[in-house]
């Protein structure tokens, strides 16, 4: 495993395990335990994923079995829009569900609603030591720039969609400008573009004995972008973690560079309909 150092000196694994769209508690607990057993130390969840309790159980199980210590883990969760006005209370609820005294990274989930009020609360949570680092998700260049210019503590991480077909070049440049680490959700484009059998990624992987999925992960890692792949299958969980014994050549990276279509085909964060949908989505009464 390799690490990236956040602005405050905290080391963050360059690869983690995501649990988006795994609401079944038993399955979530099983795969998180499996991921920790495989070697993952970064686990990424969110209040909106409805699985924080299952993640917490897996963590306690793994620690109890001697697979790791709490200090070796890097746990991330996120604040949903609905709770932006009551961020501190929502954070305490997440801590309780996870069964933890602190999280390593706490993120605003969307740049929608009164995220400035929420960010001020995250700053206080950070100062209190309850979150070792704070950041945001889905903040495109103009939003992250605005927040950085008007905050006492700037975001340390920005989690955005990022994969071989959407490189987020401007987001990466902006992140570097402000000393922010970019983190990729959807590193497999949610299966789009036939990524798992894509001919160019397949061709690139052959000399290394690697799959298109492993090439896709390595592409982001070599750009300093943290990846959080998700799978519910042990073989793929292990395969996704097996990306530390090869390095893509400059020619390989250029071939992947040509795949970039420059926009998302999963969600349009610039659309009014997206803002309306995200604002209307409730995670509790």
PDB file of C-alpha atoms in Angstrom:
ATOM      1  CA  UNK A   1       0.000   0.000   0.000  1.00  0.00           C
ATOM      2  CA  UNK A   2       1.115   3.526  -0.777  1.00  0.00           C
ATOM      3  CA  UNK A   3      -0.066   6.688   0.948  1.00  0.00           C
ATOM      4  CA  UNK A   4      -0.667  10.332   0.158  1.00  0.00           C
ATOM      5  CA  UNK A   5      -0.062  12.968   2.814  1.00  0.00           C
ATOM      6  CA  UNK A   6      -2.879  15.430   3.464  1.00  0.00           C
ATOM      7  CA  UNK A   7      -2.171  19.089   4.113  1.00  0.00           C
ATOM      8  CA  UNK A   8      -2.250  18.580   7.887  1.00  0.00           C
ATOM      9  CA  UNK A   9       0.282  15.727   7.748  1.00  0.00           C
ATOM     10  CA  UNK A  10      -2.234  12.890   8.011  1.00  0.00           C
ATOM     11  CA  UNK A  11      -1.389   9.900   5.813  1.00  0.00           C
ATOM     12  CA  UNK A  12      -4.254   8.589   3.679  1.00  0.00           C
ATOM     13  CA  UNK A  13      -4.087   5.261   1.811  1.00  0.00           C
ATOM     14  CA  UNK A  14      -4.127   5.679  -1.964  1.00  0.00           C
ATOM     15  CA  UNK A  15      -6.631   2.845  -2.204  1.00  0.00           C
ATOM     16  CA  UNK A  16      -9.680   2.128  -0.098  1.00  0.00           C
ATOM     17  CA  UNK A  17     -12.884   0.142  -0.137  1.00  0.00           C
ATOM     18  CA  UNK A  18     -16.258   1.728  -0.925  1.00  0.00           C
ATOM     19  CA  UNK A  19     -19.680   0.532   0.214  1.00  0.00           C
ATOM     20  CA  UNK A  20     -22.046   2.653  -1.884  1.00  0.00           C
ATOM     21  CA  UNK A  21     -25.180   0.702  -2.896  1.00  0.00           C
ATOM     22  CA  UNK A  22     -24.629  -2.034  -0.308  1.00  0.00           C
ATOM     23  CA  UNK A  23     -27.568  -1.361   2.042  1.00  0.00           C
ATOM     24  CA  UNK A  24     -27.960  -5.005   3.148  1.00  0.00           C
ATOM     25  CA  UNK A  25     -26.412  -5.064   6.618  1.00  0.00           C
ATOM     26  CA  UNK A  26     -25.214  -8.667   6.619  1.00  0.00           C
ATOM     27  CA  UNK A  27     -23.622  -8.399   3.182  1.00  0.00           C
ATOM     28  CA  UNK A  28     -22.017  -5.053   3.982  1.00  0.00           C
ATOM     29  CA  UNK A  29     -20.512  -6.349   7.205  1.00  0.00           C
ATOM     30  CA  UNK A  30     -19.196  -9.419   5.397  1.00  0.00           C
ATOM     31  CA  UNK A  31     -17.505  -7.584   2.541  1.00  0.00           C
ATOM     32  CA  UNK A  32     -15.973  -4.875   4.745  1.00  0.00           C
ATOM     33  CA  UNK A  33     -14.468  -7.579   6.955  1.00  0.00           C
ATOM     34  CA  UNK A  34     -13.265  -9.329   3.791  1.00  0.00           C
ATOM     35  CA  UNK A  35     -11.703  -6.098   2.535  1.00  0.00           C
ATOM     36  CA  UNK A  36      -9.832  -5.510   5.796  1.00  0.00           C
ATOM     37  CA  UNK A  37      -8.715  -9.142   5.719  1.00  0.00           C
ATOM     38  CA  UNK A  38      -7.386  -8.572   2.191  1.00  0.00           C
ATOM     39  CA  UNK A  39      -5.373  -5.547   3.287  1.00  0.00           C
ATOM     40  CA  UNK A  40      -7.570  -2.508   2.689  1.00  0.00           C
ATOM     41  CA  UNK A  41      -7.283   0.032   5.471  1.00  0.00           C
ATOM     42  CA  UNK A  42      -9.407   2.868   4.080  1.00  0.00           C
ATOM     43  CA  UNK A  43     -13.149   2.215   4.345  1.00  0.00           C
ATOM     44  CA  UNK A  44     -15.515   4.760   2.774  1.00  0.00           C
ATOM     45  CA  UNK A  45     -19.152   4.997   3.871  1.00  0.00           C
ATOM     46  CA  UNK A  46     -21.764   7.746   4.291  1.00  0.00           C
ATOM     47  CA  UNK A  47     -24.898   8.510   6.249  1.00  0.00           C
ATOM     48  CA  UNK A  48     -26.801   8.360   2.955  1.00  0.00           C
ATOM     49  CA  UNK A  49     -25.567   4.814   2.239  1.00  0.00           C
ATOM     50  CA  UNK A  50     -27.587   3.495   5.182  1.00  0.00           C
ATOM     51  CA  UNK A  51     -24.823   1.085   6.213  1.00  0.00           C
ATOM     52  CA  UNK A  52     -22.710   2.859   8.829  1.00  0.00           C
ATOM     53  CA  UNK A  53     -23.777   0.392  11.535  1.00  0.00           C
ATOM     54  CA  UNK A  54     -22.743  -2.599   9.400  1.00  0.00           C
ATOM     55  CA  UNK A  55     -19.386  -0.964   8.656  1.00  0.00           C
ATOM     56  CA  UNK A  56     -18.883  -0.379  12.366  1.00  0.00           C
ATOM     57  CA  UNK A  57     -19.627  -4.015  13.186  1.00  0.00           C
ATOM     58  CA  UNK A  58     -17.132  -5.190  10.564  1.00  0.00           C
ATOM     59  CA  UNK A  59     -14.475  -2.865  11.984  1.00  0.00           C
ATOM     60  CA  UNK A  60     -14.979  -4.150  15.515  1.00  0.00           C
ATOM     61  CA  UNK A  61     -14.949  -7.739  14.267  1.00  0.00           C
ATOM     62  CA  UNK A  62     -11.719  -7.191  12.348  1.00  0.00           C
ATOM     63  CA  UNK A  63     -10.018  -5.482  15.290  1.00  0.00           C
ATOM     64  CA  UNK A  64     -11.247  -8.177  17.661  1.00  0.00           C
ATOM     65  CA  UNK A  65      -9.812 -10.875  15.403  1.00  0.00           C
ATOM     66  CA  UNK A  66      -6.444  -9.122  15.329  1.00  0.00           C
ATOM     67  CA  UNK A  67      -6.555  -8.208  11.637  1.00  0.00           C
ATOM     68  CA  UNK A  68      -5.713  -4.585  12.401  1.00  0.00           C
ATOM     69  CA  UNK A  69      -5.825  -1.898  15.052  1.00  0.00           C
ATOM     70  CA  UNK A  70      -8.124   1.122  14.978  1.00  0.00           C
ATOM     71  CA  UNK A  71      -5.085   3.329  14.417  1.00  0.00           C
ATOM     72  CA  UNK A  72      -4.231   1.423  11.230  1.00  0.00           C
ATOM     73  CA  UNK A  73      -7.653   2.097   9.729  1.00  0.00           C
ATOM     74  CA  UNK A  74      -8.733   5.207   7.847  1.00  0.00           C
ATOM     75  CA  UNK A  75     -12.509   5.543   8.184  1.00  0.00           C
ATOM     76  CA  UNK A  76     -14.492   8.018   6.097  1.00  0.00           C
ATOM     77  CA  UNK A  77     -18.141   8.981   6.368  1.00  0.00           C
ATOM     78  CA  UNK A  78     -20.205  11.835   4.964  1.00  0.00           C
ATOM     79  CA  UNK A  79     -22.832  14.392   5.938  1.00  0.00           C
ATOM     80  CA  UNK A  80     -25.991  14.413   3.818  1.00  0.00           C
ATOM     81  CA  UNK A  81     -27.665  17.641   2.600  1.00  0.00           C
ATOM     82  CA  UNK A  82     -30.716  17.129   4.805  1.00  0.00           C
ATOM     83  CA  UNK A  83     -28.505  17.413   7.882  1.00  0.00           C
ATOM     84  CA  UNK A  84     -26.434  20.423   6.848  1.00  0.00           C
ATOM     85  CA  UNK A  85     -28.302  22.697   9.313  1.00  0.00           C
ATOM     86  CA  UNK A  86     -27.628  20.204  12.137  1.00  0.00           C
ATOM     87  CA  UNK A  87     -24.191  18.952  11.179  1.00  0.00           C
ATOM     88  CA  UNK A  88     -22.824  18.369  14.670  1.00  0.00           C
ATOM     89  CA  UNK A  89     -25.811  16.273  15.726  1.00  0.00           C
ATOM     90  CA  UNK A  90     -25.662  14.283  12.481  1.00  0.00           C
ATOM     91  CA  UNK A  91     -21.946  13.698  12.969  1.00  0.00           C
ATOM     92  CA  UNK A  92     -22.552  12.364  16.478  1.00  0.00           C
ATOM     93  CA  UNK A  93     -25.211  10.038  15.059  1.00  0.00           C
ATOM     94  CA  UNK A  94     -22.726   8.702  12.503  1.00  0.00           C
ATOM     95  CA  UNK A  95     -20.106   8.171  15.215  1.00  0.00           C
ATOM     96  CA  UNK A  96     -22.640   6.271  17.306  1.00  0.00           C
ATOM     97  CA  UNK A  97     -23.670   4.070  14.370  1.00  0.00           C
ATOM     98  CA  UNK A  98     -20.034   3.356  13.537  1.00  0.00           C
ATOM     99  CA  UNK A  99     -19.227   2.731  17.186  1.00  0.00           C
ATOM    100  CA  UNK A 100     -16.157   4.985  16.954  1.00  0.00           C
ATOM    101  CA  UNK A 101     -14.676   7.816  19.005  1.00  0.00           C
ATOM    102  CA  UNK A 102     -13.497   9.619  15.871  1.00  0.00           C
ATOM    103  CA  UNK A 103     -13.376   9.296  12.085  1.00  0.00           C
ATOM    104  CA  UNK A 104     -10.325   9.895   9.975  1.00  0.00           C
ATOM    105  CA  UNK A 105     -12.183  11.871   7.313  1.00  0.00           C
ATOM    106  CA  UNK A 106     -15.577  13.597   7.354  1.00  0.00           C
ATOM    107  CA  UNK A 107     -16.978  14.944   4.094  1.00  0.00           C
ATOM    108  CA  UNK A 108     -19.808  17.164   2.914  1.00  0.00           C
ATOM    109  CA  UNK A 109     -21.613  14.898   0.475  1.00  0.00           C
ATOM    110  CA  UNK A 110     -22.877  17.459  -2.054  1.00  0.00           C
ATOM    111  CA  UNK A 111     -22.396  21.157  -2.951  1.00  0.00           C
ATOM    112  CA  UNK A 112     -26.137  21.702  -2.515  1.00  0.00           C
ATOM    113  CA  UNK A 113     -28.038  23.658   0.133  1.00  0.00           C
ATOM    114  CA  UNK A 114     -26.437  25.649   2.936  1.00  0.00           C
ATOM    115  CA  UNK A 115     -23.077  23.954   2.736  1.00  0.00           C
ATOM    116  CA  UNK A 116     -21.316  26.980   4.210  1.00  0.00           C
ATOM    117  CA  UNK A 117     -23.123  26.537   7.524  1.00  0.00           C
ATOM    118  CA  UNK A 118     -22.287  22.843   7.381  1.00  0.00           C
ATOM    119  CA  UNK A 119     -18.635  23.558   6.600  1.00  0.00           C
ATOM    120  CA  UNK A 120     -18.313  25.841   9.621  1.00  0.00           C
ATOM    121  CA  UNK A 121     -19.582  22.931  11.734  1.00  0.00           C
ATOM    122  CA  UNK A 122     -17.041  20.585  10.142  1.00  0.00           C
ATOM    123  CA  UNK A 123     -14.301  23.047  11.021  1.00  0.00           C
ATOM    124  CA  UNK A 124     -15.394  22.872  14.661  1.00  0.00           C
ATOM    125  CA  UNK A 125     -15.567  19.062  14.543  1.00  0.00           C
ATOM    126  CA  UNK A 126     -12.032  19.039  13.162  1.00  0.00           C
ATOM    127  CA  UNK A 127     -10.718  21.426  15.812  1.00  0.00           C
ATOM    128  CA  UNK A 128     -12.246  19.192  18.484  1.00  0.00           C
ATOM    129  CA  UNK A 129     -10.277  16.220  17.121  1.00  0.00           C
ATOM    130  CA  UNK A 130     -13.383  14.173  16.338  1.00  0.00           C
ATOM    131  CA  UNK A 131     -12.446  14.094  12.653  1.00  0.00           C
ATOM    132  CA  UNK A 132      -8.753  13.859  11.771  1.00  0.00           C
ATOM    133  CA  UNK A 133      -9.421  15.519   8.414  1.00  0.00           C
ATOM    134  CA  UNK A 134     -12.358  17.182   6.663  1.00  0.00           C
ATOM    135  CA  UNK A 135     -13.304  17.606   3.050  1.00  0.00           C
ATOM    136  CA  UNK A 136     -16.031  17.591   0.428  1.00  0.00           C
ATOM    137  CA  UNK A 137     -17.548  15.497  -2.355  1.00  0.00           C
ATOM    138  CA  UNK A 138     -18.610  16.487  -5.853  1.00  0.00           C
ATOM    139  CA  UNK A 139     -17.301  20.053  -5.590  1.00  0.00           C
ATOM    140  CA  UNK A 140     -16.345  21.012  -9.119  1.00  0.00           C
ATOM    141  CA  UNK A 141     -13.615  23.645  -9.695  1.00  0.00           C
ATOM    142  CA  UNK A 142     -15.733  26.755  -9.242  1.00  0.00           C
ATOM    143  CA  UNK A 143     -17.390  25.433  -6.050  1.00  0.00           C
ATOM    144  CA  UNK A 144     -14.175  24.182  -4.432  1.00  0.00           C
ATOM    145  CA  UNK A 145     -12.420  27.447  -5.290  1.00  0.00           C
ATOM    146  CA  UNK A 146     -15.239  29.458  -3.748  1.00  0.00           C
ATOM    147  CA  UNK A 147     -15.184  27.392  -0.547  1.00  0.00           C
ATOM    148  CA  UNK A 148     -11.400  27.549  -0.255  1.00  0.00           C
ATOM    149  CA  UNK A 149     -11.372  31.326  -0.651  1.00  0.00           C
ATOM    150  CA  UNK A 150     -13.968  31.835   2.061  1.00  0.00           C
ATOM    151  CA  UNK A 151     -13.061  29.284   4.727  1.00  0.00           C
ATOM    152  CA  UNK A 152     -10.749  29.358   7.711  1.00  0.00           C
ATOM    153  CA  UNK A 153      -9.872  25.703   7.190  1.00  0.00           C
ATOM    154  CA  UNK A 154      -9.777  24.601   3.573  1.00  0.00           C
ATOM    155  CA  UNK A 155     -10.975  21.148   2.492  1.00  0.00           C
ATOM    156  CA  UNK A 156      -8.248  18.515   2.561  1.00  0.00           C
ATOM    157  CA  UNK A 157      -9.971  16.046   0.228  1.00  0.00           C
ATOM    158  CA  UNK A 158     -12.418  16.374  -2.666  1.00  0.00           C
ATOM    159  CA  UNK A 159     -14.126  13.133  -3.671  1.00  0.00           C
ATOM    160  CA  UNK A 160     -15.410  13.256  -7.266  1.00  0.00           C
ATOM    161  CA  UNK A 161     -16.259  10.885 -10.082  1.00  0.00           C
ATOM    162  CA  UNK A 162     -12.964  10.007 -11.764  1.00  0.00           C
ATOM    163  CA  UNK A 163     -12.002   7.145 -14.110  1.00  0.00           C
ATOM    164  CA  UNK A 164     -10.363   6.483 -17.509  1.00  0.00           C
ATOM    165  CA  UNK A 165     -13.320   8.004 -19.365  1.00  0.00           C
ATOM    166  CA  UNK A 166     -13.643  11.111 -17.174  1.00  0.00           C
ATOM    167  CA  UNK A 167     -10.246  12.286 -15.960  1.00  0.00           C
ATOM    168  CA  UNK A 168     -11.351  15.417 -14.100  1.00  0.00           C
ATOM    169  CA  UNK A 169      -8.233  17.257 -15.282  1.00  0.00           C
ATOM    170  CA  UNK A 170      -9.452  20.699 -14.213  1.00  0.00           C
ATOM    171  CA  UNK A 171     -10.588  19.336 -10.844  1.00  0.00           C
ATOM    172  CA  UNK A 172      -7.151  17.799 -10.342  1.00  0.00           C
ATOM    173  CA  UNK A 173      -5.397  21.035 -11.275  1.00  0.00           C
ATOM    174  CA  UNK A 174      -7.610  23.008  -8.892  1.00  0.00           C
ATOM    175  CA  UNK A 175      -7.006  20.474  -6.126  1.00  0.00           C
ATOM    176  CA  UNK A 176      -3.255  20.822  -6.560  1.00  0.00           C
ATOM    177  CA  UNK A 177      -3.549  24.616  -6.488  1.00  0.00           C
ATOM    178  CA  UNK A 178      -5.153  24.493  -3.044  1.00  0.00           C
ATOM    179  CA  UNK A 179      -3.236  21.524  -1.656  1.00  0.00           C
ATOM    180  CA  UNK A 180      -6.258  19.215  -1.795  1.00  0.00           C
ATOM    181  CA  UNK A 181      -6.131  15.480  -2.461  1.00  0.00           C
ATOM    182  CA  UNK A 182      -8.538  14.256  -5.128  1.00  0.00           C
ATOM    183  CA  UNK A 183     -10.368  11.002  -4.385  1.00  0.00           C
ATOM    184  CA  UNK A 184     -12.156   9.005  -7.081  1.00  0.00           C
ATOM    185  CA  UNK A 185     -15.615   7.609  -6.594  1.00  0.00           C
ATOM    186  CA  UNK A 186     -16.794   5.356  -9.405  1.00  0.00           C
ATOM    187  CA  UNK A 187     -13.234   4.447 -10.493  1.00  0.00           C
ATOM    188  CA  UNK A 188     -14.792   1.805 -12.776  1.00  0.00           C
ATOM    189  CA  UNK A 189     -17.272   4.266 -14.330  1.00  0.00           C
ATOM    190  CA  UNK A 190     -20.005   2.110 -12.770  1.00  0.00           C
ATOM    191  CA  UNK A 191     -19.330  -0.428 -15.509  1.00  0.00           C
ATOM    192  CA  UNK A 192     -19.746   2.064 -18.342  1.00  0.00           C
ATOM    193  CA  UNK A 193     -17.877   1.901 -21.671  1.00  0.00           C
ATOM    194  CA  UNK A 194     -17.437  -1.843 -21.190  1.00  0.00           C
ATOM    195  CA  UNK A 195     -14.577  -0.985 -18.867  1.00  0.00           C
ATOM    196  CA  UNK A 196     -14.010  -4.536 -17.623  1.00  0.00           C
ATOM    197  CA  UNK A 197     -13.344  -5.782 -21.155  1.00  0.00           C
ATOM    198  CA  UNK A 198     -12.321  -2.537 -22.831  1.00  0.00           C
ATOM    199  CA  UNK A 199      -9.878  -3.364 -25.670  1.00  0.00           C
ATOM    200  CA  UNK A 200      -7.380  -0.577 -24.961  1.00  0.00           C
ATOM    201  CA  UNK A 201      -7.291  -1.228 -21.205  1.00  0.00           C
ATOM    202  CA  UNK A 202      -7.014  -4.956 -21.949  1.00  0.00           C
ATOM    203  CA  UNK A 203      -4.094  -4.356 -24.319  1.00  0.00           C
ATOM    204  CA  UNK A 204      -2.332  -2.150 -21.779  1.00  0.00           C
ATOM    205  CA  UNK A 205      -2.744  -4.729 -19.028  1.00  0.00           C
ATOM    206  CA  UNK A 206      -1.449  -7.771 -20.920  1.00  0.00           C
ATOM    207  CA  UNK A 207       2.315  -7.169 -20.517  1.00  0.00           C
ATOM    208  CA  UNK A 208       1.814  -6.701 -16.773  1.00  0.00           C
ATOM    209  CA  UNK A 209      -0.548  -9.634 -16.373  1.00  0.00           C
ATOM    210  CA  UNK A 210      -3.240  -7.245 -15.165  1.00  0.00           C
ATOM    211  CA  UNK A 211      -6.943  -6.817 -15.900  1.00  0.00           C
ATOM    212  CA  UNK A 212      -8.591  -3.699 -17.352  1.00  0.00           C
ATOM    213  CA  UNK A 213      -9.977  -2.974 -13.866  1.00  0.00           C
ATOM    214  CA  UNK A 214      -6.501  -3.074 -12.348  1.00  0.00           C
ATOM    215  CA  UNK A 215      -5.205  -0.799 -15.112  1.00  0.00           C
ATOM    216  CA  UNK A 216      -8.052   1.652 -14.431  1.00  0.00           C
ATOM    217  CA  UNK A 217      -7.161   1.797 -10.735  1.00  0.00           C
ATOM    218  CA  UNK A 218      -3.451   2.141 -11.409  1.00  0.00           C
ATOM    219  CA  UNK A 219      -4.122   5.027 -13.798  1.00  0.00           C
ATOM    220  CA  UNK A 220      -5.643   7.135 -11.037  1.00  0.00           C
ATOM    221  CA  UNK A 221      -3.157   6.031  -8.391  1.00  0.00           C
ATOM    222  CA  UNK A 222      -0.254   7.190 -10.550  1.00  0.00           C
ATOM    223  CA  UNK A 223      -1.879  10.619 -10.808  1.00  0.00           C
ATOM    224  CA  UNK A 224      -2.010  10.803  -7.005  1.00  0.00           C
ATOM    225  CA  UNK A 225      -5.767  10.250  -6.979  1.00  0.00           C
ATOM    226  CA  UNK A 226      -7.123   8.033  -4.189  1.00  0.00           C
ATOM    227  CA  UNK A 227      -9.392   5.217  -5.433  1.00  0.00           C
ATOM    228  CA  UNK A 228     -12.211   3.470  -3.566  1.00  0.00           C
ATOM    229  CA  UNK A 229     -13.393   0.509  -5.673  1.00  0.00           C
ATOM    230  CA  UNK A 230     -16.356  -1.544  -4.504  1.00  0.00           C
ATOM    231  CA  UNK A 231     -17.186  -5.193  -5.035  1.00  0.00           C
ATOM    232  CA  UNK A 232     -19.205  -7.830  -3.211  1.00  0.00           C
ATOM    233  CA  UNK A 233     -17.102 -10.714  -4.563  1.00  0.00           C
ATOM    234  CA  UNK A 234     -13.966 -11.897  -2.753  1.00  0.00           C
ATOM    235  CA  UNK A 235     -12.033 -12.582  -5.971  1.00  0.00           C
ATOM    236  CA  UNK A 236     -12.596  -9.045  -7.247  1.00  0.00           C
ATOM    237  CA  UNK A 237     -11.964  -7.477  -3.847  1.00  0.00           C
ATOM    238  CA  UNK A 238      -8.586  -9.204  -3.798  1.00  0.00           C
ATOM    239  CA  UNK A 239      -7.895  -8.454  -7.451  1.00  0.00           C
ATOM    240  CA  UNK A 240      -8.671  -4.759  -7.008  1.00  0.00           C
ATOM    241  CA  UNK A 241      -6.114  -4.620  -4.200  1.00  0.00           C
ATOM    242  CA  UNK A 242      -3.422  -6.257  -6.336  1.00  0.00           C
ATOM    243  CA  UNK A 243      -2.243  -3.083  -8.040  1.00  0.00           C
ATOM    244  CA  UNK A 244       0.997  -2.322  -6.238  1.00  0.00           C
ATOM    245  CA  UNK A 245       3.463  -4.459  -8.184  1.00  0.00           C
ATOM    246  CA  UNK A 246       3.408  -2.674 -11.549  1.00  0.00           C
ATOM    247  CA  UNK A 247       3.724   0.836 -12.960  1.00  0.00           C
ATOM    248  CA  UNK A 248       2.069   2.038 -16.157  1.00  0.00           C
ATOM    249  CA  UNK A 249       4.473   3.533 -18.680  1.00  0.00           C
ATOM    250  CA  UNK A 250       4.137   7.053 -20.021  1.00  0.00           C
ATOM    251  CA  UNK A 251       2.900   5.526 -23.294  1.00  0.00           C
ATOM    252  CA  UNK A 252       0.225   3.596 -21.394  1.00  0.00           C
ATOM    253  CA  UNK A 253      -0.892   6.762 -19.611  1.00  0.00           C
ATOM    254  CA  UNK A 254      -1.119   8.604 -22.939  1.00  0.00           C
ATOM    255  CA  UNK A 255      -3.330   5.851 -24.374  1.00  0.00           C
ATOM    256  CA  UNK A 256      -5.667   6.204 -21.406  1.00  0.00           C
ATOM    257  CA  UNK A 257      -5.525   9.982 -21.751  1.00  0.00           C
ATOM    258  CA  UNK A 258      -7.113   9.592 -25.184  1.00  0.00           C
ATOM    259  CA  UNK A 259     -10.145   7.859 -23.641  1.00  0.00           C
ATOM    260  CA  UNK A 260     -11.270  10.942 -21.710  1.00  0.00           C
ATOM    261  CA  UNK A 261     -14.659  12.239 -22.907  1.00  0.00           C
ATOM    262  CA  UNK A 262     -14.465  15.215 -20.545  1.00  0.00           C
ATOM    263  CA  UNK A 263     -17.814  14.834 -18.800  1.00  0.00           C
ATOM    264  CA  UNK A 264     -19.870  12.471 -16.671  1.00  0.00           C
ATOM    265  CA  UNK A 265     -22.326   9.990 -18.089  1.00  0.00           C
ATOM    266  CA  UNK A 266     -23.429   8.954 -14.595  1.00  0.00           C
ATOM    267  CA  UNK A 267     -24.717  12.218 -13.099  1.00  0.00           C
ATOM    268  CA  UNK A 268     -24.805  15.798 -14.340  1.00  0.00           C
ATOM    269  CA  UNK A 269     -24.003  18.012 -11.364  1.00  0.00           C
ATOM    270  CA  UNK A 270     -24.591  21.093 -13.495  1.00  0.00           C
ATOM    271  CA  UNK A 271     -28.230  20.219 -14.257  1.00  0.00           C
ATOM    272  CA  UNK A 272     -31.112  21.860 -12.407  1.00  0.00           C
ATOM    273  CA  UNK A 273     -32.868  18.487 -12.236  1.00  0.00           C
ATOM    274  CA  UNK A 274     -29.887  17.040 -10.327  1.00  0.00           C
ATOM    275  CA  UNK A 275     -29.996  19.844  -7.769  1.00  0.00           C
ATOM    276  CA  UNK A 276     -33.728  19.303  -7.317  1.00  0.00           C
ATOM    277  CA  UNK A 277     -33.356  15.538  -6.917  1.00  0.00           C
ATOM    278  CA  UNK A 278     -30.475  15.731  -4.443  1.00  0.00           C
ATOM    279  CA  UNK A 279     -32.257  18.394  -2.415  1.00  0.00           C
ATOM    280  CA  UNK A 280     -35.429  16.278  -2.202  1.00  0.00           C
ATOM    281  CA  UNK A 281     -33.663  13.035  -1.193  1.00  0.00           C
ATOM    282  CA  UNK A 282     -34.202  12.332   2.503  1.00  0.00           C
ATOM    283  CA  UNK A 283     -32.312   9.773   4.571  1.00  0.00           C
ATOM    284  CA  UNK A 284     -34.550  10.013   7.617  1.00  0.00           C
ATOM    285  CA  UNK A 285     -37.875  11.533   8.719  1.00  0.00           C
TER     286      UNK A 285
END
